[in-house]
Short mmCIF file of C-alpha atoms and ligand atoms in Angstrom, two decimals:
data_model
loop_
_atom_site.label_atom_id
_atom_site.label_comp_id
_atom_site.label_asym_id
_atom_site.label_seq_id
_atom_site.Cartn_x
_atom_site.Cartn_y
_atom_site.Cartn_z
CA UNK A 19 28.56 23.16 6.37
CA UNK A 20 25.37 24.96 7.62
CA UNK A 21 23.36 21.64 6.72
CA UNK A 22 24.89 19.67 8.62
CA UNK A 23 25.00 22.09 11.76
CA UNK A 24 21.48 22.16 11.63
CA UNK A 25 20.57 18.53 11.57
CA UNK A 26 23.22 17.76 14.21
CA UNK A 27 21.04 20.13 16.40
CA UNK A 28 17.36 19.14 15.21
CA UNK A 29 18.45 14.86 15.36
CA UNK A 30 19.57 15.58 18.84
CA UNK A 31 15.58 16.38 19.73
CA UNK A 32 13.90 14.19 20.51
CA UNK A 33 10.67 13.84 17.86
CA UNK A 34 9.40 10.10 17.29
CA UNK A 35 6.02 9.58 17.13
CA UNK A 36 4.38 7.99 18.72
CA UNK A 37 4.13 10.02 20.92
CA UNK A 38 5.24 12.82 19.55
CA UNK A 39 6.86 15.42 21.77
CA UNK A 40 8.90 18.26 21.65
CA UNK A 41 7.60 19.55 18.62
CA UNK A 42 7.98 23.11 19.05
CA UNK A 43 11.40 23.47 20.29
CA UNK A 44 12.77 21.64 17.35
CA UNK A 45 10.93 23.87 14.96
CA UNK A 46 11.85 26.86 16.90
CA UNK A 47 15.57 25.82 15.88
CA UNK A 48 14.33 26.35 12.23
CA UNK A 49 12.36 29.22 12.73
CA UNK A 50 15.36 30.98 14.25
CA UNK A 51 17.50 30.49 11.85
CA UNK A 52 15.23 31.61 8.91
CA UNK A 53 13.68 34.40 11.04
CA UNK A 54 17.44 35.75 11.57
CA UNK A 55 17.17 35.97 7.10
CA UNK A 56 13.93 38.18 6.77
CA UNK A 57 11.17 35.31 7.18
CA UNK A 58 8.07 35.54 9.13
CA UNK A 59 8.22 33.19 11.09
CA UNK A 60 4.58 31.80 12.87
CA UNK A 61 4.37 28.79 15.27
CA UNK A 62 0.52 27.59 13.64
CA UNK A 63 -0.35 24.85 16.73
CA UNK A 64 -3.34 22.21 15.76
CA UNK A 65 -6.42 22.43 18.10
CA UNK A 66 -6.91 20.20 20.63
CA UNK A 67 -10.06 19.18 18.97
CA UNK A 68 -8.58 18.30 15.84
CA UNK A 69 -5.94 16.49 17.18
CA UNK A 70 -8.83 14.28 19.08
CA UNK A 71 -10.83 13.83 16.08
CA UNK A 72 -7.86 12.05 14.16
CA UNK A 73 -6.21 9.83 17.12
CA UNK A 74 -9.24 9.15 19.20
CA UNK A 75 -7.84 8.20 22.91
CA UNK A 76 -5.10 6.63 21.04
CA UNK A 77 -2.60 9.14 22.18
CA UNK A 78 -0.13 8.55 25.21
CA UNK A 79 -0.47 10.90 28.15
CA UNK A 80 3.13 11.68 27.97
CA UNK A 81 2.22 13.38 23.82
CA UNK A 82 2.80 16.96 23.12
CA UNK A 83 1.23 19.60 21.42
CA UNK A 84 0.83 19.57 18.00
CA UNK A 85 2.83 22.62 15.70
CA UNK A 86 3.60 23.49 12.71
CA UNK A 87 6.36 26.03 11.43
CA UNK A 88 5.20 28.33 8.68
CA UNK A 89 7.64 30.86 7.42
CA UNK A 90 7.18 33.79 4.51
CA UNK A 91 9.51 36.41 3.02
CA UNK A 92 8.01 37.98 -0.59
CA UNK A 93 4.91 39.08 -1.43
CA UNK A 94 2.24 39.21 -4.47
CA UNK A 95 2.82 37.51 -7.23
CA UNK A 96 3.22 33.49 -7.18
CA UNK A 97 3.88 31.26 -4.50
CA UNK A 98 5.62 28.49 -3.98
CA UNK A 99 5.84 26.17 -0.97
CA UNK A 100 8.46 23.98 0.40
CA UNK A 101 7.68 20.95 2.93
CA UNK A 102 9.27 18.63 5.58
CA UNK A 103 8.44 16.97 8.22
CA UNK A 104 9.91 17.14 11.73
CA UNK A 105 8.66 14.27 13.72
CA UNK A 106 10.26 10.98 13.20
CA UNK A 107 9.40 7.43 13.76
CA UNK A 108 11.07 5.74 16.66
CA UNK A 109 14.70 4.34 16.71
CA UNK A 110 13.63 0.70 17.30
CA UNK A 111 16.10 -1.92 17.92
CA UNK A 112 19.50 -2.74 16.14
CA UNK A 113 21.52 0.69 16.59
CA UNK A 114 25.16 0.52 17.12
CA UNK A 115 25.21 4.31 17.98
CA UNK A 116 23.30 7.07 19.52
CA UNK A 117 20.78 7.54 17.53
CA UNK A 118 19.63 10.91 18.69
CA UNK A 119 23.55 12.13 18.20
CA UNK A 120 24.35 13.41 14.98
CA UNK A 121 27.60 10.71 14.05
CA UNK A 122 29.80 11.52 10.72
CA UNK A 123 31.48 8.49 8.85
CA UNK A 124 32.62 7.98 5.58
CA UNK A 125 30.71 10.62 4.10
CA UNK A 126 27.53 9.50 5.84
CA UNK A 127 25.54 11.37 8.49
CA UNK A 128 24.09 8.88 10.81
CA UNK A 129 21.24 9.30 13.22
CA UNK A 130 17.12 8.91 13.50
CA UNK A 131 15.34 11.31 10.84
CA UNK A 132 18.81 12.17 9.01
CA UNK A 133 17.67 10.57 5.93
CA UNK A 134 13.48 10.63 7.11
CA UNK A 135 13.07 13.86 7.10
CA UNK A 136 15.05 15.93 9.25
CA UNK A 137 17.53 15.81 6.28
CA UNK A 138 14.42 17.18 4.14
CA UNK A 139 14.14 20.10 6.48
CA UNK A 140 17.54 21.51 6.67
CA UNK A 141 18.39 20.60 2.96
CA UNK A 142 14.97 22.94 2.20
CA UNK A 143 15.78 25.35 5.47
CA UNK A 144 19.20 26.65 4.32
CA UNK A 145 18.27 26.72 0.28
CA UNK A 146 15.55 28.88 1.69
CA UNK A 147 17.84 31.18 3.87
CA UNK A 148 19.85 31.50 1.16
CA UNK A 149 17.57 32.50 -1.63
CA UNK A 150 15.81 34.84 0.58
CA UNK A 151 17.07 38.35 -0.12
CA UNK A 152 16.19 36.86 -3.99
CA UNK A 153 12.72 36.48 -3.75
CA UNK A 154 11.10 38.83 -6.08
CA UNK A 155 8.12 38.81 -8.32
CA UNK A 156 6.45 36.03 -5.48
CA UNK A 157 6.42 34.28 -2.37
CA UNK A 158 8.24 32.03 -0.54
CA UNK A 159 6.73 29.73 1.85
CA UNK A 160 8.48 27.01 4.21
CA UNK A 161 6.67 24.68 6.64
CA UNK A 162 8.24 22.30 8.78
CA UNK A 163 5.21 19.92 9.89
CA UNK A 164 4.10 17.11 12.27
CA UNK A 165 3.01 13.79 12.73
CA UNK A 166 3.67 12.41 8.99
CA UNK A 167 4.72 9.32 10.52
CA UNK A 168 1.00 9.08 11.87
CA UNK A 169 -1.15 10.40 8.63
CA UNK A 170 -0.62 13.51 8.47
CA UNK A 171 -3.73 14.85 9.44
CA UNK A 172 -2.38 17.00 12.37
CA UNK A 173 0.56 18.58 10.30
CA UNK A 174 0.58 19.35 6.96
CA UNK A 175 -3.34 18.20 6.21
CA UNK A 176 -4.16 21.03 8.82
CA UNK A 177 -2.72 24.04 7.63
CA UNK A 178 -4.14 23.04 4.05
CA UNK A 179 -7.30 22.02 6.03
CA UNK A 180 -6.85 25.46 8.02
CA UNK A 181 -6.55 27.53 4.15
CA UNK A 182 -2.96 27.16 3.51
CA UNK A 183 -2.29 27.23 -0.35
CA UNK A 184 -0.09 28.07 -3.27
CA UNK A 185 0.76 27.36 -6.67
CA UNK A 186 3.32 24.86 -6.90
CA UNK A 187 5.11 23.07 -4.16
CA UNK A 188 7.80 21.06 -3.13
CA UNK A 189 7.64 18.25 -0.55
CA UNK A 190 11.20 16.86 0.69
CA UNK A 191 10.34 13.57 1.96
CA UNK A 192 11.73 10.91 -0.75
CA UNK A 193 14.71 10.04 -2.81
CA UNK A 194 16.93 11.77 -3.97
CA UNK A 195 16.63 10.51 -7.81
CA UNK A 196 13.34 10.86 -8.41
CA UNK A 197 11.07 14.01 -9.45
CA UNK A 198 7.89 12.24 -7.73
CA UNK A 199 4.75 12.97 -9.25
CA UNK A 200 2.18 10.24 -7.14
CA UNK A 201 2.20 8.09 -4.77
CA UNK A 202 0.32 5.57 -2.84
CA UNK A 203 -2.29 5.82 -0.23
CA UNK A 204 -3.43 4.16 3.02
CA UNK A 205 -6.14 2.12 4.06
CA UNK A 206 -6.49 0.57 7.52
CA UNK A 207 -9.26 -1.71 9.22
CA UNK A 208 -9.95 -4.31 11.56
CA UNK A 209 -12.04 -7.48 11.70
CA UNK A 210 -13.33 -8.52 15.14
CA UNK A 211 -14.58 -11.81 14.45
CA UNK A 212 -17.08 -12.96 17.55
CA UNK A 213 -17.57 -16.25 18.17
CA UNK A 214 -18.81 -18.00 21.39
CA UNK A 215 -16.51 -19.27 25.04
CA UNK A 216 -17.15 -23.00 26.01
CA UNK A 217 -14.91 -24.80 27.83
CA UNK A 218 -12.92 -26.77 25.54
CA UNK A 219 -13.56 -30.23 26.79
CA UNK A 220 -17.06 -29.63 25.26
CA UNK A 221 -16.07 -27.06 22.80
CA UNK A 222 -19.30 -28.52 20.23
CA UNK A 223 -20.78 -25.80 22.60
CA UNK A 224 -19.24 -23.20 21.23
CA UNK A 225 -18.10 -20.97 18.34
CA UNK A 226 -14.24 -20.83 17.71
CA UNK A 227 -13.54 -17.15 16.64
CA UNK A 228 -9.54 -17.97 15.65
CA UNK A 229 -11.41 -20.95 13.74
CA UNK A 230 -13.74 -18.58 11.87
CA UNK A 231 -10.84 -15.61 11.50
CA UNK A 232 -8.62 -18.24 10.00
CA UNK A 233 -11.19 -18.40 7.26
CA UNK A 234 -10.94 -14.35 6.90
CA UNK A 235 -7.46 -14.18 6.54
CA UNK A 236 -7.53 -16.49 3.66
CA UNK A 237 -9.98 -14.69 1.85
CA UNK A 238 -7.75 -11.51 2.17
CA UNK A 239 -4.91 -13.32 1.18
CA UNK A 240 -6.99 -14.19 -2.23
CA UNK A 241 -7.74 -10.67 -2.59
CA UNK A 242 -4.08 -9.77 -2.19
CA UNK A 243 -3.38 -11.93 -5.24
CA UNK A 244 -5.89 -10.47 -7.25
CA UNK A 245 -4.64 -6.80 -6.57
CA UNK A 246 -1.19 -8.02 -7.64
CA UNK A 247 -2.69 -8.24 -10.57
CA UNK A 248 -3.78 -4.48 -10.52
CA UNK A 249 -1.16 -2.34 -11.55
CA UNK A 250 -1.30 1.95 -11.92
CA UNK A 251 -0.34 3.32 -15.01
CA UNK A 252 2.53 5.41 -13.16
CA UNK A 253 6.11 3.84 -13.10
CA UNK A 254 7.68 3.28 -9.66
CA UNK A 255 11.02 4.66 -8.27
CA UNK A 256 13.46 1.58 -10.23
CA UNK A 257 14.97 0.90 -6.38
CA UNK A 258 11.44 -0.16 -5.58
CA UNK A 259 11.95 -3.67 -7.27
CA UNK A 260 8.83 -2.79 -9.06
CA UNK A 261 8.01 -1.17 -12.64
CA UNK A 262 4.77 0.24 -11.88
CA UNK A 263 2.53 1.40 -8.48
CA UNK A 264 1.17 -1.61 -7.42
CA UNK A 265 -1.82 -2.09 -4.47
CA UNK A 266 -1.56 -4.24 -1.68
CA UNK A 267 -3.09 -5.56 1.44
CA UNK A 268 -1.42 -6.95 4.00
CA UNK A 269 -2.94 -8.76 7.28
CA UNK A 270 -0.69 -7.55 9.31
CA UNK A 271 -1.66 -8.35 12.98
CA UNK A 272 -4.03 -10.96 14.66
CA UNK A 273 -5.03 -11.09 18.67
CA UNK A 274 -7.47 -13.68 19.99
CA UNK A 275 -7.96 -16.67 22.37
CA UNK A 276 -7.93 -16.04 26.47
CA UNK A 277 -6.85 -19.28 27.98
CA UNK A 278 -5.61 -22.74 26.65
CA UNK A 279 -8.76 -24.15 27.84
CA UNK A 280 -11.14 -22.10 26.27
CA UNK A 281 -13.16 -21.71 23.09
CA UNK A 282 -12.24 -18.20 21.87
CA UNK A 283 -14.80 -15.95 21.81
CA UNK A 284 -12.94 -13.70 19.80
CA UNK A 285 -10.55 -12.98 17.52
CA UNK A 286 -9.27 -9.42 15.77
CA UNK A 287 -7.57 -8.82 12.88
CA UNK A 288 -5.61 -5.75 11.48
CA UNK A 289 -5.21 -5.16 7.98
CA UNK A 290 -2.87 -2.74 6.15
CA UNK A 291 -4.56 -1.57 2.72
CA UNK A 292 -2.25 0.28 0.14
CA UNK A 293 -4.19 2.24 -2.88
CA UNK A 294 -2.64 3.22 -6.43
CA UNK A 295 -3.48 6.98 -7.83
CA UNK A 296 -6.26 4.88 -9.59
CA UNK A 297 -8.15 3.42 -6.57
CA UNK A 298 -10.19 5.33 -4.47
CA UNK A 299 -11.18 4.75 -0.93
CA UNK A 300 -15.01 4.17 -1.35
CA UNK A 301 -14.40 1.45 -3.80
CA UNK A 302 -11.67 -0.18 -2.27
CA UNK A 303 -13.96 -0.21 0.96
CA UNK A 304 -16.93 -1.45 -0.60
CA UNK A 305 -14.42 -4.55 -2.82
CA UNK A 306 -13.43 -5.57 1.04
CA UNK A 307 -17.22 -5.37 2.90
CA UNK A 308 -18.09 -7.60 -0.81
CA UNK A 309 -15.92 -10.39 -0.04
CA UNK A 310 -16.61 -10.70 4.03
CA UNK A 311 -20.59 -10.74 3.15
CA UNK A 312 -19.38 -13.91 0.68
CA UNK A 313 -18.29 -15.63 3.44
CA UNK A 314 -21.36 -14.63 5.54
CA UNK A 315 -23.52 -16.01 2.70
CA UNK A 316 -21.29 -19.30 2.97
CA UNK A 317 -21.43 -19.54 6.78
CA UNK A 318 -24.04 -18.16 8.80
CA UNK A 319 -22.71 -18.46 11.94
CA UNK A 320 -19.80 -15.67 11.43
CA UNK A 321 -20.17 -12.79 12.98
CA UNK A 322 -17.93 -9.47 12.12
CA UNK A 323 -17.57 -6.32 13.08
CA UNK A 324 -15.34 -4.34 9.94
CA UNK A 325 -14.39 -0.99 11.29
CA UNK A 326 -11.93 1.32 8.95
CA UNK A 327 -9.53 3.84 10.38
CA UNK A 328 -10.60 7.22 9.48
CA UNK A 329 -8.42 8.18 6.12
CA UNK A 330 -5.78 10.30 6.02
CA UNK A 331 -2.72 9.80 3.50
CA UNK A 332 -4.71 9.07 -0.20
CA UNK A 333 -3.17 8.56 -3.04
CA UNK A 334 -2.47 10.92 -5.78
CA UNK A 335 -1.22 11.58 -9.22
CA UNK A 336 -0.24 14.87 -10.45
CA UNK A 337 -0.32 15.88 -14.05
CA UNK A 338 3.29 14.96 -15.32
CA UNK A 339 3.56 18.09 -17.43
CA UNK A 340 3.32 20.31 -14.89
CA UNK A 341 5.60 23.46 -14.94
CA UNK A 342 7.10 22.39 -11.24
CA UNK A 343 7.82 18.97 -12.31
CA UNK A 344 9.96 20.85 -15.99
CA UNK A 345 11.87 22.90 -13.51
CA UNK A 346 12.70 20.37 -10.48
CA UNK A 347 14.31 18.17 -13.44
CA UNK A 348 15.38 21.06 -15.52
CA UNK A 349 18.07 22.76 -11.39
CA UNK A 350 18.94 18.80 -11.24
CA UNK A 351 20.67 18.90 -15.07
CA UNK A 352 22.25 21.94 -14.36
CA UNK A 353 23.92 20.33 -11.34
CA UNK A 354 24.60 17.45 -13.86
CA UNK A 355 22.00 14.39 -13.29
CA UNK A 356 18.17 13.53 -13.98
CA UNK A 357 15.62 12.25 -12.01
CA UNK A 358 13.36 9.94 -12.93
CA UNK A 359 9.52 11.25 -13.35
CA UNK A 360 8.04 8.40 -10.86
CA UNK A 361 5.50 7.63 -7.77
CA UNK A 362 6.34 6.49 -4.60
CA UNK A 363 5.02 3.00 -2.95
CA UNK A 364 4.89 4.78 0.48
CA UNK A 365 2.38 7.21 2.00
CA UNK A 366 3.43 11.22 1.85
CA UNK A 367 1.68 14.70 2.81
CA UNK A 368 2.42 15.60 -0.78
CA UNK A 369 -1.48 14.53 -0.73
CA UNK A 370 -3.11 17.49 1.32
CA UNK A 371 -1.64 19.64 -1.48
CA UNK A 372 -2.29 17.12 -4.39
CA UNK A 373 -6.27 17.75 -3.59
CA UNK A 374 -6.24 21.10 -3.94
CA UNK A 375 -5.15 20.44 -7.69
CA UNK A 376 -1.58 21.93 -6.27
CA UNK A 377 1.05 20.71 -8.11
CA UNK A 378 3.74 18.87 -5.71
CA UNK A 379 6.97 17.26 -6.60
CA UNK A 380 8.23 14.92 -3.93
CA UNK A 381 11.46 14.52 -3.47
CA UNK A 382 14.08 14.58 -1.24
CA UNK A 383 17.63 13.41 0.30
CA UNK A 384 16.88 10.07 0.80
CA UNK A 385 18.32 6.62 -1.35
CA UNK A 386 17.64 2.83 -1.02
CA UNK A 387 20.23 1.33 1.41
CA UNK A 388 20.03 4.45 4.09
CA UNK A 389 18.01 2.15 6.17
CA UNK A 390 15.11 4.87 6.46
CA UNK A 391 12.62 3.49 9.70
CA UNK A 392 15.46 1.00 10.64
CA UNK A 393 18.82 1.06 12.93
CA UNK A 394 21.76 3.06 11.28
CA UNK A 395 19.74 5.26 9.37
CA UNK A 396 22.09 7.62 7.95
CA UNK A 397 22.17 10.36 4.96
CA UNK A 398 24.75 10.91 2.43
CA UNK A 399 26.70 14.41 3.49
CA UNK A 400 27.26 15.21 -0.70
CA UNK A 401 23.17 14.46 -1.18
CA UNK A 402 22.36 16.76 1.62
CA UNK A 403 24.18 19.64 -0.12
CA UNK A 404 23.69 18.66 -3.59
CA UNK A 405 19.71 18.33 -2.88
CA UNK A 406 20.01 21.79 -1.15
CA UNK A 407 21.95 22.88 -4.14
CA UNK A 408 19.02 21.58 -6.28
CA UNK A 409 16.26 23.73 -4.60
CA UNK A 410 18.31 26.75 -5.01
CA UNK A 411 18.81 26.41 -8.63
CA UNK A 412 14.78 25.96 -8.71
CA UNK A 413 14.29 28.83 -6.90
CA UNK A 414 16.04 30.71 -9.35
CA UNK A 415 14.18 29.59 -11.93
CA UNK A 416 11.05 29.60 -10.81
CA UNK A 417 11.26 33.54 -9.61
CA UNK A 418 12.76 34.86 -12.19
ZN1 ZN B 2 9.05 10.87 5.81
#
């Protein structure tokens, strides 16, 4: 099975990020082997500047360069594009195997990225191969990008950034039974709250910043409840747990104090942010920046500083009519099931393309239970071929 021949050579490079490192000669495995079925094959790499722009100094030394795979047989006509990632995140704790060694059991492929999104790339990589000699009437474009794990920016957001485009598209990087037509986005800030040191046998000297960032966090924590409350319009994947898109926000990491025996001066919060297709970044900012100045008004002697990340994965909603969306469900009846027309709760590239008013299904070899981002992760062989299988049968229809 050429699928799994592939992944068992891309999972065995090494690609979490952070850092993010040898890039290139996992794509180069991909561009071989479509460059060996008529595509032009082009290594795009994202400037240094850009790449400084979105992660700041927050980079480790040891990170290498940013690439991107773009590959094209056909000309004229329409186009249609078909995305994965490469990178992965990394393995974390709790493996009972290699997890950079491809490992078949029980029908499952184990390893990090099999399911997230290596699994995307060859499933897409080898329809593509195949179809190839078929492409007529239009264009076929493949891109294997980088750093999705980290926004996106650097990968897929730069060659759209950099004038990529096309008139429908494909992104493999979700489940398998859904045709996804939104998904979430991402907001993330931080809260330095500054307060004032004094030893803490006289600490009516000073101003305790864990003290004050206490009452921050529960003010968040009310404005999680009330977003609960806020639901999108678009149903979720069922395997979610939820019916509909749903925002969030989530304080999700707090650092503060410098010895038992003193008053902090400071204290730092992180908060994670998620956005339905309805929200939009400005007005989500301004709702958070409303409730810290209530506290201000209630306590003058708290003292903030809100910074947000710069933004990179939004959220999105495509219309669900769209021709791409017909024919993605139409190649999954003719292999006999149906997805389900739904959004995703996570974060995907499928954005960069969304804004151009391209539509993108997302999709993708993945299921609940394959323990994407955690130990074991593993893809079903028969969904890696079947998904393949899928894309093929779309291809068909959509040149013909
Ligand atoms: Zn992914």
């Amino acid at each position: 099975m050429e699928e799994k021949r592939l992944l068992d050579e891309l999972v065995a490079i090494d690609t979490c990020v952070p850092p993010g490192r040898n890039y290139e000669r996992a794509l180069k495995v991909v561009g071989d082997y479509l460059e060996g079925a008529g595509f032009q094959v082009e290594y795009v790499k994202t400037p240094e500047e850009v790449v400084r722009e979105v992660f700041g100094d927050k980079l480790p030394k040891d990170a290498g360069e940013r690439v991107n795979l773009v590959a094209r047989v056909g000309q004229g006509g329409r186009t249609l594009l078909l995305n994965a990632h490469i990178d992965t995140v990394p393995p974390g704790p709790g493996w009972t195997r290699n997890p950079f060694e491809l490992f078949e059991e029980g029908g499952k492929l184990y390893g990090r990225g099999t399911s997230d999104d290596k699994g995307g790339v060859v499933a897409l990589a080898c329809a593509a191969k195949r179809f190839a000699s078929k492409v007529v009437n239009g264009s076929l474009v493949f891109t294997a990008t980088c750093d999705e794990e980290v926004g996106g920016r650097t990968g897929l957001g730069y060659l759209v950034q950099k004038g990529l485009r096309c008139d429908d598209a494909l992104v493999a990087d979700g489940s398998i039974r859904v045709a996804g037509i939104a998904a979430n986005g991402c907001m993330r800030f931080s809260v330095k709250v500054i307060g004032k040191a004094a030893h803490a046998s006289r600490n009516w000297l000073g101003i305790n910043a864990i003290e004050k960032a206490s009452v921050v966090v529960q003010a968040l924590t009310e404005l999680n409840k009330k977003l609960s409350s806020r639901l999108s319009s678009v149903p979720a994947d069922p395997e979610s747990g939820v019916k509909f898109l749903r925002p969030s926000l989530t304080v999700a990491m707090i650092q503060g104090g410098v010895k038992e025996n003193v008053v902090p001066p400071e204290c730092t919060i992180i908060v994670d942010r998620r956005l339905i297709p309805e929200e939009n970044f400005e007005e989500a900012r301004l709702e958070i920046q409303t409730v810290l100045e209530e506290l201000r008004k209630k306590d003058a002697q708290l003292k903030y500083q809100l910074d947000f990340e710069p933004q990179n994965h939004f959220s999105f909603k495509i219309p669900e009519d769209s021709e791409i969306v017909k024919l993605y469900v139409k190649s999954w009846e003719d292999i006999g099931s149906t997805p389900i027309i739904a959004g995703g709760l996570g974060c995907v590239d499928s954005c960069y393309l969304a804004k151009e008013h391209i539509p993108v299904v997302t999709c993708g070899v993945s299921r609940a239970g394959n323990s994407v981002h955690g130990a074991d992760e593993f893809v079903y062989k028969e969904d890696l071929e079947k998904f393949s299988k899928a894309v093929e049968k779309l291809m068909t229809l959509y040149f013909a």
